Amino acid sequence: MKETFFMTPQQIKIRKMLADKRGILLAHYYTRPEIQEIADVLGDSLVLAQQAAQSDAAIIVFAGVHFMAQSASMLSPQKTVLLPCLDAGCPLADMADAESVRKMRRTHPDAVFVTYINSTAEVKAECDICCTSSNALKLVQTLPPEQKIVLLPDGNLARHVASVTGKNIIPWEGCCPIHQALTAEDVKARKSDYPHALFAAHPECRPEVLALADFVGSTSAILQFARKTNAAEIIIGTEEGILFELTKNNPDKTFISASPALFCADMKKITLDAIEQSLETLQPAITVSGDIRSAAKKALDRMLALS
Ligand code: SF4
């Protein structure tokens, strides 16, 4: 957090509460700009999980969705992990449940089960290793060439990783409804409005959308791509919250959201009011305990060790 001089009175109050309580605010790129502005760490799921594990704060306030706060709690059980809105969920994470994973395991007993971090603790507990969109390619490459892999719950990410690595990957048929809503027609329309623009897309998008992309990568990778490219205009195929950081980092470039559908209502549930209230009451606190935590943490730890 750098630009303290532009803070509103409420932002100043929240920063003071965080300092008084030895708290840190972790925020995902998809959250509201006024939250991104005052976050201690702004990042993608991988960076936020790493920070949750490494931080020596007593309290972690998570501006993100439920599975992120769960992961933070599993990695740092001694800390209080607050999710200011308990109903900020992830429809993608809800597309896999533990019983369905166990059933798939019986069908593919020789497969390694890789779960995207966008999954519940119960699902992580049934899987061998976690991944994020930043490290999925790298982690899958560490597995033996002939290894059968089940990658869940995002089918588009699984198909993308399979096409890049050539690995034997069985996709789970879940999707992020936000990225799935972006169609090839939307992208073609934007490209015709901005004929000189490049198109950068997140791997949660449909295959036919990724086929139109000049660059495919996680939110962090899209930020790096935007910094490095000489293109003056870039169409962005991921949730619109990232445009705040993109524009801040690259004031001389123009970023165009590929579709108004790229808006995650769950991520936007976290507001400054909700953060302030949560810091006052130290609720809602997210915990994961017992066997679920130890099994799910193994999958998270394997990911962090290989990242
Ligand atoms: Fe879940 Fe998609 Fe929202 Fe991310 S953008 S939190 S994957 S629904």
Coordinates of N, CA and C in Angstrom, one line a residue, residues 16-233:
K16 N -6.0 2.4 10.0 CA -5.7 2.5 11.4 C -6.1 1.3 12.2
M17 N -7.3 0.8 11.9 CA -7.8 -0.4 12.6 C -6.9 -1.5 12.3
L18 N -6.4 -1.7 11.1 CA -5.5 -2.8 10.8 C -4.2 -2.6 11.6
A19 N -3.7 -1.4 11.6 CA -2.4 -1.2 12.4 C -2.6 -1.5 13.9
D20 N -3.8 -1.1 14.4 CA -4.0 -1.3 15.9 C -4.2 -2.8 16.2
K21 N -4.7 -3.5 15.2 CA -5.0 -4.9 15.5 C -4.0 -5.9 14.9
R22 N -2.9 -5.3 14.4 CA -1.9 -6.2 13.8 C -2.5 -7.0 12.6
G23 N -3.3 -6.3 11.8 CA -4.0 -7.0 10.7 C -3.4 -6.6 9.4
I24 N -3.6 -7.4 8.4 CA -3.3 -7.1 7.0 C -4.5 -7.3 6.1
L25 N -4.5 -6.5 5.1 CA -5.7 -6.7 4.1 C -5.1 -7.2 2.8
L26 N -5.6 -8.4 2.5 CA -5.2 -9.1 1.2 C -6.3 -8.9 0.3
A27 N -6.0 -8.4 -0.9 CA -7.1 -8.2 -1.9 C -6.8 -8.8 -3.2
H28 N -7.8 -9.4 -3.8 CA -7.7 -9.9 -5.2 C -7.9 -8.8 -6.2
Y29 N -7.3 -9.0 -7.4 CA -7.4 -8.0 -8.5 C -8.9 -7.7 -8.9
Y30 N -9.8 -8.6 -8.6 CA -11.2 -8.5 -9.0 C -12.0 -7.7 -8.1
T31 N -11.4 -7.3 -6.9 CA -12.2 -6.5 -6.0 C -12.4 -5.0 -6.4
R32 N -13.2 -4.3 -5.6 CA -13.5 -2.9 -5.9 C -12.2 -2.1 -5.8
P33 N -12.1 -1.1 -6.7 CA -10.8 -0.2 -6.7 C -10.5 0.4 -5.3
E34 N -11.5 0.9 -4.6 CA -11.3 1.5 -3.3 C -10.7 0.6 -2.3
I35 N -10.9 -0.7 -2.5 CA -10.2 -1.7 -1.6 C -8.8 -2.0 -2.1
Q36 N -8.7 -2.2 -3.4 CA -7.3 -2.4 -4.0 C -6.4 -1.3 -3.6
E37 N -6.9 -0.1 -3.5 CA -6.1 1.1 -3.1 C -5.4 1.0 -1.8
I38 N -6.1 0.3 -0.8 CA -5.6 0.3 0.6 C -5.1 -1.1 1.0
A39 N -5.0 -2.0 0.0 CA -4.6 -3.4 0.4 C -3.1 -3.4 0.7
D40 N -2.7 -4.2 1.7 CA -1.3 -4.5 2.0 C -0.7 -5.3 0.9
V41 N -1.5 -6.2 0.4 CA -1.1 -7.1 -0.7 C -2.2 -7.2 -1.7
L42 N -1.9 -6.8 -3.0 CA -2.9 -7.0 -4.0 C -2.3 -8.1 -4.9
G43 N -3.1 -9.1 -5.2 CA -2.5 -10.1 -6.1 C -3.5 -11.1 -6.6
D44 N -3.0 -12.2 -7.2 CA -3.8 -13.3 -7.7 C -3.9 -14.3 -6.6
S45 N -4.6 -15.4 -6.8 CA -4.8 -16.4 -5.8 C -3.5 -17.0 -5.3
L46 N -2.5 -17.2 -6.1 CA -1.2 -17.7 -5.7 C -0.5 -16.8 -4.8
V47 N -0.4 -15.5 -5.2 CA 0.3 -14.5 -4.4 C -0.4 -14.4 -3.0
L48 N -1.7 -14.4 -3.0 CA -2.4 -14.2 -1.8 C -2.3 -15.4 -0.9
A49 N -2.2 -16.6 -1.4 CA -2.0 -17.8 -0.6 C -0.6 -17.7 0.0
Q50 N 0.4 -17.3 -0.8 CA 1.8 -17.3 -0.3 C 1.9 -16.3 0.8
Q51 N 1.2 -15.1 0.6 CA 1.3 -14.1 1.6 C 0.6 -14.5 2.9
A52 N -0.5 -15.2 2.8 CA -1.2 -15.7 4.0 C -0.3 -16.6 4.8
A53 N 0.4 -17.4 4.0 CA 1.3 -18.4 4.7 C 2.5 -17.7 5.4
Q54 N 3.0 -16.7 4.8 CA 4.2 -16.1 5.3 C 4.0 -14.9 6.3
S55 N 2.9 -14.3 6.2 CA 2.7 -13.1 7.1 C 2.8 -13.4 8.6
D56 N 3.3 -12.4 9.3 CA 3.3 -12.6 10.8 C 2.2 -11.8 11.5
A57 N 1.2 -11.4 10.6 CA 0.1 -10.6 11.2 C -0.8 -11.5 12.1
A58 N -1.5 -10.8 13.0 CA -2.4 -11.6 13.8 C -3.8 -11.8 13.2
I59 N -4.1 -10.9 12.3 CA -5.4 -10.9 11.6 C -5.2 -10.8 10.1
I60 N -5.9 -11.6 9.3 CA -5.9 -11.4 7.9 C -7.3 -11.1 7.5
V61 N -7.5 -9.9 6.8 CA -8.8 -9.6 6.3 C -8.7 -9.9 4.8
F62 N -9.6 -10.8 4.4 CA -9.5 -11.3 3.0 C -10.6 -10.6 2.1
A63 N -10.1 -9.7 1.2 CA -11.0 -9.1 0.2 C -11.0 -10.0 -1.0
G64 N -11.9 -11.0 -1.0 CA -11.9 -12.0 -2.1 C -13.1 -12.8 -1.8
V65 N -13.1 -14.1 -2.2 CA -14.2 -15.0 -2.0 C -13.9 -16.1 -1.1
H66 N -14.9 -16.9 -0.7 CA -14.8 -17.9 0.4 C -13.6 -18.8 0.3
F67 N -13.4 -19.4 -0.9 CA -12.3 -20.4 -0.9 C -11.0 -19.8 -0.6
M68 N -10.8 -18.5 -0.9 CA -9.5 -17.9 -0.7 C -9.3 -17.7 0.8
A69 N -10.4 -17.3 1.5 CA -10.2 -17.2 3.0 C -10.0 -18.5 3.6
Q70 N -10.7 -19.5 3.1 CA -10.5 -20.9 3.6 C -9.0 -21.3 3.5
S71 N -8.4 -21.1 2.3 CA -7.0 -21.4 2.1 C -6.1 -20.7 3.0
A72 N -6.4 -19.4 3.2 CA -5.6 -18.6 4.1 C -5.7 -19.2 5.5
S73 N -6.9 -19.6 5.9 CA -7.0 -20.1 7.3 C -6.3 -21.5 7.4
M74 N -6.4 -22.3 6.4 CA -5.7 -23.6 6.5 C -4.2 -23.4 6.5
L75 N -3.7 -22.4 5.8 CA -2.2 -22.2 5.8 C -1.7 -21.5 7.1
S76 N -2.6 -20.8 7.7 CA -2.2 -20.0 8.9 C -3.3 -20.2 10.0
P77 N -3.4 -21.4 10.6 CA -4.5 -21.6 11.5 C -4.4 -20.8 12.8
Q78 N -3.3 -20.3 13.1 CA -3.1 -19.5 14.3 C -3.6 -18.0 14.2
K79 N -3.9 -17.6 12.9 CA -4.3 -16.3 12.7 C -5.9 -16.2 12.6
T80 N -6.4 -15.1 12.9 CA -7.8 -14.9 12.6 C -8.0 -14.4 11.2
V81 N -8.8 -15.2 10.4 CA -9.0 -14.9 9.0 C -10.4 -14.4 8.8
L82 N -10.6 -13.2 8.4 CA -11.9 -12.6 8.3 C -12.3 -12.5 6.8
L83 N -13.5 -12.9 6.5 CA -14.1 -12.7 5.2 C -15.3 -11.8 5.4
P84 N -15.1 -10.5 5.1 CA -16.1 -9.5 5.5 C -17.5 -9.8 5.0
C85 N -17.7 -10.5 4.0 CA -19.1 -11.0 3.6 C -19.1 -12.5 3.4
L86 N -19.8 -13.1 4.3 CA -19.8 -14.6 4.4 C -20.3 -15.2 3.1
D87 N -21.2 -14.4 2.4 CA -21.9 -15.0 1.2 C -21.1 -14.6 -0.1
A88 N -19.9 -14.1 0.1 CA -19.0 -13.9 -1.1 C -18.4 -15.3 -1.5
G89 N -19.1 -16.0 -2.4 CA -18.7 -17.3 -2.7 C -18.2 -17.4 -4.2
C90 N -17.9 -18.6 -4.6 CA -17.4 -18.7 -6.0 C -18.2 -19.8 -6.7
P91 N -19.0 -19.5 -7.6 CA -19.9 -20.5 -8.3 C -19.0 -21.6 -8.9
L92 N -17.8 -21.3 -9.4 CA -17.0 -22.3 -9.9 C -16.6 -23.3 -8.9
A93 N -16.2 -22.8 -7.7 CA -15.8 -23.7 -6.6 C -16.9 -24.7 -6.2
D94 N -18.1 -24.1 -6.3 CA -19.3 -25.0 -6.0 C -19.7 -26.0 -7.0
M95 N -18.9 -26.1 -8.1 CA -19.2 -27.0 -9.1 C -18.6 -28.4 -8.9
A96 N -17.8 -28.5 -7.8 CA -17.3 -29.9 -7.5 C -17.6 -30.1 -6.0
D97 N -17.9 -31.3 -5.6 CA -18.1 -31.6 -4.2 C -17.3 -32.9 -3.9
A98 N -17.0 -33.1 -2.6 CA -16.1 -34.2 -2.2 C -16.6 -35.6 -2.7
E99 N -17.9 -35.8 -2.6 CA -18.4 -37.1 -3.0 C -18.2 -37.4 -4.5
S100 N -18.5 -36.3 -5.3 CA -18.3 -36.5 -6.8 C -16.8 -36.8 -7.1
V101 N -15.9 -36.1 -6.3 CA -14.4 -36.4 -6.5 C -14.1 -37.8 -6.2
R102 N -14.7 -38.3 -5.0 CA -14.4 -39.7 -4.6 C -14.9 -40.6 -5.7
K103 N -16.0 -40.3 -6.3 CA -16.6 -41.2 -7.3 C -15.6 -41.2 -8.5
M104 N -15.2 -40.0 -8.9 CA -14.3 -39.9 -10.1 C -12.9 -40.7 -9.8
R105 N -12.5 -40.6 -8.5 CA -11.3 -41.4 -8.1 C -11.5 -42.9 -8.3
R106 N -12.7 -43.4 -8.1 CA -13.0 -44.8 -8.2 C -12.9 -45.1 -9.7
T107 N -13.4 -44.2 -10.6 CA -13.3 -44.4 -12.0 C -11.9 -44.3 -12.6
H108 N -11.1 -43.5 -12.0 CA -9.7 -43.3 -12.5 C -8.7 -43.5 -11.3
P109 N -8.6 -44.7 -10.9 CA -7.7 -44.9 -9.7 C -6.3 -44.6 -9.9
D110 N -5.8 -44.6 -11.2 CA -4.4 -44.3 -11.5 C -4.1 -42.9 -11.8
A111 N -5.1 -42.0 -11.7 CA -4.9 -40.6 -12.0 C -4.4 -39.8 -10.8
V112 N -3.6 -38.7 -11.1 CA -3.3 -37.7 -10.1 C -4.4 -36.7 -10.2
F113 N -4.9 -36.3 -9.0 CA -6.0 -35.3 -9.0 C -5.4 -34.0 -8.6
V114 N -5.5 -33.1 -9.6 CA -5.1 -31.7 -9.4 C -6.3 -30.8 -9.3
T115 N -6.4 -30.1 -8.2 CA -7.5 -29.2 -8.0 C -7.0 -27.7 -8.1
Y116 N -7.8 -27.0 -8.9 CA -7.6 -25.5 -9.0 C -7.9 -25.0 -7.6
I117 N -7.2 -23.9 -7.2 CA -7.4 -23.4 -5.8 C -8.8 -22.9 -5.6
N118 N -9.5 -22.7 -6.8 CA -10.9 -22.3 -6.7 C -11.8 -23.5 -6.4
S119 N -11.6 -24.1 -5.2 CA -12.4 -25.3 -4.9 C -12.5 -25.2 -3.3
T120 N -13.5 -26.0 -2.8 CA -13.7 -26.0 -1.4 C -12.7 -26.8 -0.7
A121 N -12.5 -26.5 0.6 CA -11.6 -27.3 1.4 C -11.8 -28.8 1.3
E122 N -13.1 -29.2 1.3 CA -13.5 -30.6 1.2 C -13.0 -31.2 -0.1
V123 N -13.1 -30.5 -1.1 CA -12.6 -31.0 -2.4 C -11.0 -31.0 -2.4
K124 N -10.4 -30.0 -1.9 CA -8.9 -30.0 -1.8 C -8.5 -31.2 -1.0
A125 N -9.2 -31.6 0.0 CA -8.9 -32.7 0.9 C -8.9 -34.0 0.1
E126 N -9.6 -34.1 -1.0 CA -9.7 -35.3 -1.8 C -8.7 -35.4 -2.9
C127 N -7.9 -34.3 -3.0 CA -7.0 -34.2 -4.2 C -5.6 -34.3 -3.8
D128 N -4.7 -34.5 -4.8 CA -3.3 -34.7 -4.5 C -2.5 -33.3 -4.4
I129 N -2.9 -32.4 -5.2 CA -2.1 -31.2 -5.3 C -3.1 -30.0 -5.8
C130 N -2.8 -28.8 -5.3 CA -3.5 -27.7 -5.8 C -2.8 -27.0 -6.9
C131 N -3.5 -26.2 -7.7 CA -2.8 -25.3 -8.6 C -3.6 -24.0 -8.7
T132 N -3.0 -23.0 -9.3 CA -3.7 -21.7 -9.6 C -3.5 -21.5 -11.1
S133 N -4.1 -20.5 -11.7 CA -3.9 -20.3 -13.1 C -2.5 -19.8 -13.4
S134 N -1.8 -19.3 -12.3 CA -0.4 -18.9 -12.5 C 0.6 -20.0 -12.7
N135 N 0.3 -21.1 -11.9 CA 1.3 -22.2 -11.9 C 0.8 -23.5 -12.4
A136 N -0.4 -23.6 -13.0 CA -1.0 -24.9 -13.4 C -0.1 -25.5 -14.5
L137 N 0.4 -24.8 -15.4 CA 1.3 -25.3 -16.5 C 2.5 -25.9 -15.9
K138 N 3.2 -25.1 -15.0 CA 4.4 -25.6 -14.4 C 4.2 -26.8 -13.5
L139 N 3.2 -26.9 -12.7 CA 2.9 -28.0 -11.8 C 2.6 -29.3 -12.6
V140 N 1.8 -29.1 -13.7 CA 1.5 -30.3 -14.5 C 2.7 -30.8 -15.2
Q141 N 3.6 -29.9 -15.6 CA 4.9 -30.4 -16.2 C 5.8 -31.2 -15.3
T142 N 5.6 -31.0 -14.0 CA 6.5 -31.8 -13.1 C 6.0 -33.3 -13.0
L143 N 4.8 -33.6 -13.5 CA 4.3 -35.0 -13.4 C 4.9 -35.8 -14.6
P144 N 5.0 -37.1 -14.3 CA 5.6 -38.0 -15.4 C 4.8 -37.9 -16.7
P145 N 5.5 -38.1 -17.8 CA 4.9 -37.8 -19.2 C 3.6 -38.6 -19.4
E146 N 3.6 -39.9 -18.9 CA 2.4 -40.7 -19.2 C 1.3 -40.6 -18.1
Q147 N 1.6 -39.8 -17.1 CA 0.7 -39.8 -16.0 C -0.7 -39.3 -16.4
K148 N -1.7 -40.0 -16.0 CA -3.1 -39.5 -16.2 C -3.4 -38.5 -15.1
I149 N -4.1 -37.4 -15.5 CA -4.3 -36.3 -14.6 C -5.8 -36.0 -14.7
V150 N -6.4 -35.8 -13.5 CA -7.8 -35.2 -13.5 C -7.6 -33.8 -13.0
L151 N -8.0 -32.8 -13.8 CA -7.9 -31.4 -13.3 C -9.3 -30.8 -13.1
L152 N -9.5 -30.3 -11.9 CA -10.9 -29.8 -11.6 C -10.8 -28.5 -10.8
P153 N -11.9 -27.8 -10.7 CA -13.2 -28.0 -11.3 C -13.4 -27.3 -12.6
D154 N -12.4 -26.6 -13.1 CA -12.6 -25.7 -14.3 C -12.2 -26.5 -15.6
G155 N -13.2 -26.8 -16.4 CA -12.9 -27.6 -17.6 C -12.1 -26.7 -18.7
N156 N -12.4 -25.4 -18.7 CA -11.6 -24.6 -19.7 C -10.2 -24.6 -19.4
L157 N -9.8 -24.4 -18.1 CA -8.4 -24.4 -17.7 C -7.8 -25.7 -18.0
A158 N -8.5 -26.8 -17.7 CA -8.0 -28.2 -17.9 C -7.7 -28.4 -19.4
R159 N -8.6 -27.9 -20.3 CA -8.4 -28.1 -21.7 C -7.2 -27.2 -22.2
H160 N -7.1 -26.0 -21.6 CA -6.0 -25.2 -22.0 C -4.6 -25.8 -21.6
V161 N -4.6 -26.3 -20.3 CA -3.3 -26.9 -19.8 C -3.0 -28.1 -20.7
A162 N -4.0 -28.9 -21.0 CA -3.8 -30.1 -21.8 C -3.2 -29.7 -23.2
S163 N -3.8 -28.7 -23.8 CA -3.4 -28.3 -25.2 C -1.9 -27.7 -25.2
V164 N -1.6 -27.0 -24.1 CA -0.2 -26.5 -24.1 C 0.8 -27.5 -23.7
T165 N 0.5 -28.4 -22.8 CA 1.5 -29.3 -22.3 C 1.5 -30.7 -23.0
G166 N 0.4 -31.0 -23.7 CA 0.3 -32.3 -24.3 C 0.0 -33.4 -23.3
K167 N -0.3 -33.1 -22.1 CA -0.5 -34.1 -21.1 C -1.9 -34.8 -21.2
N168 N -2.0 -36.0 -20.6 CA -3.2 -36.7 -20.6 C -4.1 -36.2 -19.5
I169 N -4.9 -35.2 -19.8 CA -5.7 -34.5 -18.7 C -7.2 -34.8 -19.0
I170 N -7.9 -35.3 -17.9 CA -9.3 -35.4 -18.0 C -9.9 -34.2 -17.3
P171 N -10.7 -33.4 -18.1 CA -11.3 -32.2 -17.5 C -12.5 -32.5 -16.7
W172 N -12.7 -31.8 -15.7 CA -14.0 -31.8 -14.9 C -14.9 -30.8 -15.6
E173 N -16.1 -31.0 -15.7 CA -17.0 -30.1 -16.5 C -17.6 -29.0 -15.7
G174 N -16.7 -28.3 -15.0 CA -17.2 -27.0 -14.3 C -16.7 -25.8 -15.1
C175 N -17.2 -24.7 -14.7 CA -16.7 -23.4 -15.4 C -16.9 -22.3 -14.5
C176 N -16.2 -21.2 -14.7 CA -16.5 -19.9 -14.1 C -17.6 -19.3 -14.9
P177 N -18.8 -19.0 -14.4 CA -19.8 -18.5 -15.2 C -19.5 -17.1 -15.8
I178 N -18.6 -16.4 -15.1 CA -18.2 -15.0 -15.6 C -17.4 -15.2 -16.8
H179 N -16.3 -16.0 -16.8 CA -15.5 -16.1 -18.0 C -16.2 -16.9 -19.1
Q180 N -17.0 -17.8 -18.7 CA -17.8 -18.6 -19.7 C -18.7 -17.7 -20.5
A181 N -19.2 -16.6 -19.9 CA -20.1 -15.8 -20.5 C -19.5 -15.0 -21.7
L182 N -18.2 -14.9 -21.7 CA -17.5 -14.2 -22.8 C -17.5 -15.1 -24.1
T183 N -18.1 -14.6 -25.2 CA -18.2 -15.4 -26.4 C -17.2 -15.0 -27.4
A184 N -16.9 -15.8 -28.4 CA -16.0 -15.4 -29.5 C -16.6 -14.3 -30.3
E185 N -18.0 -14.2 -30.3 CA -18.6 -13.1 -31.0 C -18.3 -11.8 -30.3
D186 N -18.4 -11.8 -29.0 CA -18.0 -10.6 -28.2 C -16.6 -10.1 -28.5
V187 N -15.7 -11.0 -28.6 CA -14.3 -10.7 -28.8 C -14.1 -10.1 -30.3
K188 N -14.8 -10.8 -31.2 CA -14.7 -10.3 -32.6 C -15.3 -8.9 -32.7
A189 N -16.4 -8.6 -32.0 CA -17.0 -7.3 -32.0 C -16.0 -6.2 -31.5
R190 N -15.3 -6.6 -30.4 CA -14.4 -5.7 -29.8 C -13.2 -5.4 -30.7
K191 N -12.7 -6.6 -31.3 CA -11.6 -6.4 -32.2 C -12.0 -5.5 -33.4
S192 N -13.2 -5.6 -33.8 CA -13.6 -4.8 -35.0 C -13.7 -3.3 -34.5
D193 N -14.1 -3.0 -33.3 CA -14.1 -1.7 -32.7 C -12.7 -1.1 -32.6
Y194 N -11.7 -2.0 -32.2 CA -10.3 -1.6 -31.9 C -9.4 -2.5 -32.8
P195 N -9.3 -2.3 -34.1 CA -8.6 -3.2 -35.0 C -7.1 -3.3 -34.6
H196 N -6.5 -2.3 -33.9 CA -5.1 -2.4 -33.7 C -4.8 -3.1 -32.3
A197 N -5.9 -3.4 -31.5 CA -5.7 -3.9 -30.2 C -5.3 -5.3 -30.2
L198 N -4.4 -5.7 -29.2 CA -4.2 -7.1 -28.9 C -5.3 -7.6 -27.9
F199 N -5.4 -8.9 -27.9 CA -6.4 -9.5 -27.0 C -5.7 -10.4 -26.0
A200 N -5.9 -10.1 -24.7 CA -5.3 -11.0 -23.6 C -6.4 -11.7 -22.9
A201 N -6.3 -13.0 -22.7 CA -7.5 -13.7 -22.1 C -7.0 -14.6 -20.9
H202 N -7.9 -14.8 -20.0 CA -7.6 -15.7 -18.9 C -8.0 -17.1 -19.3
P203 N -7.2 -18.2 -18.8 CA -7.5 -19.5 -19.3 C -8.9 -20.1 -18.8
E204 N -9.6 -19.4 -18.0 CA -11.0 -19.8 -17.6 C -12.0 -19.5 -18.8
C205 N -11.5 -18.8 -19.8 CA -12.4 -18.5 -21.0 C -12.6 -19.8 -21.8
R206 N -13.6 -19.8 -22.6 CA -13.9 -20.9 -23.5 C -12.8 -21.1 -24.5
P207 N -12.6 -22.3 -25.0 CA -11.5 -22.6 -26.0 C -11.6 -21.7 -27.2
E208 N -12.8 -21.5 -27.7 CA -12.9 -20.7 -29.0 C -12.6 -19.2 -28.7
V209 N -12.7 -18.8 -27.5 CA -12.3 -17.4 -27.1 C -10.7 -17.4 -27.0
L210 N -10.2 -18.4 -26.4 CA -8.7 -18.5 -26.2 C -8.0 -18.6 -27.6
A211 N -8.7 -19.2 -28.6 CA -8.2 -19.3 -29.9 C -8.0 -18.0 -30.6
L212 N -8.7 -17.0 -30.1 CA -8.6 -15.6 -30.7 C -7.6 -14.8 -29.9
A213 N -7.0 -15.3 -28.9 CA -6.2 -14.5 -28.0 C -4.7 -14.3 -28.5
D214 N -4.2 -13.2 -28.3 CA -2.7 -12.9 -28.6 C -1.9 -13.4 -27.4
F215 N -2.6 -13.4 -26.2 CA -1.9 -13.9 -25.0 C -2.9 -14.5 -24.1
V216 N -2.5 -15.7 -23.5 CA -3.4 -16.4 -22.5 C -2.6 -16.5 -21.2
G217 N -3.2 -16.1 -20.1 CA -2.4 -16.2 -18.8 C -3.3 -15.8 -17.7
S218 N -2.8 -16.0 -16.5 CA -3.4 -15.6 -15.2 C -3.5 -14.1 -15.1
T219 N -4.2 -13.6 -14.1 CA -4.2 -12.2 -13.9 C -2.8 -11.5 -13.8
S220 N -2.0 -12.2 -13.0 CA -0.6 -11.7 -12.9 C 0.1 -11.7 -14.2
A221 N -0.1 -12.8 -15.0 CA 0.6 -12.9 -16.3 C 0.1 -11.8 -17.3
I222 N -1.2 -11.5 -17.2 CA -1.8 -10.5 -18.1 C -1.2 -9.1 -17.7
L223 N -1.0 -8.9 -16.4 CA -0.4 -7.6 -16.0 C 1.0 -7.5 -16.5
Q224 N 1.8 -8.6 -16.5 CA 3.1 -8.6 -17.0 C 3.1 -8.3 -18.5
F225 N 2.2 -9.1 -19.2 CA 2.1 -8.9 -20.6 C 1.8 -7.5 -21.0
A226 N 0.9 -6.9 -20.3 CA 0.5 -5.5 -20.6 C 1.6 -4.5 -20.4
R227 N 2.5 -4.8 -19.4 CA 3.6 -3.9 -19.2 C 4.6 -4.0 -20.3
K228 N 4.8 -5.3 -20.8 CA 5.9 -5.5 -21.8 C 5.5 -5.2 -23.2
T229 N 4.3 -5.4 -23.5 CA 3.9 -5.2 -25.0 C 4.0 -3.8 -25.4
N230 N 4.3 -3.6 -26.7 CA 4.4 -2.3 -27.3 C 3.0 -1.8 -27.7
A231 N 2.0 -2.7 -27.7 CA 0.6 -2.4 -28.2 C 0.1 -1.3 -27.3
A232 N -0.6 -0.3 -27.9 CA -1.2 0.8 -27.2 C -2.6 0.5 -26.7
E233 N -3.2 -0.5 -27.3 CA -4.6 -0.9 -26.9 C -4.7 -2.4 -26.7

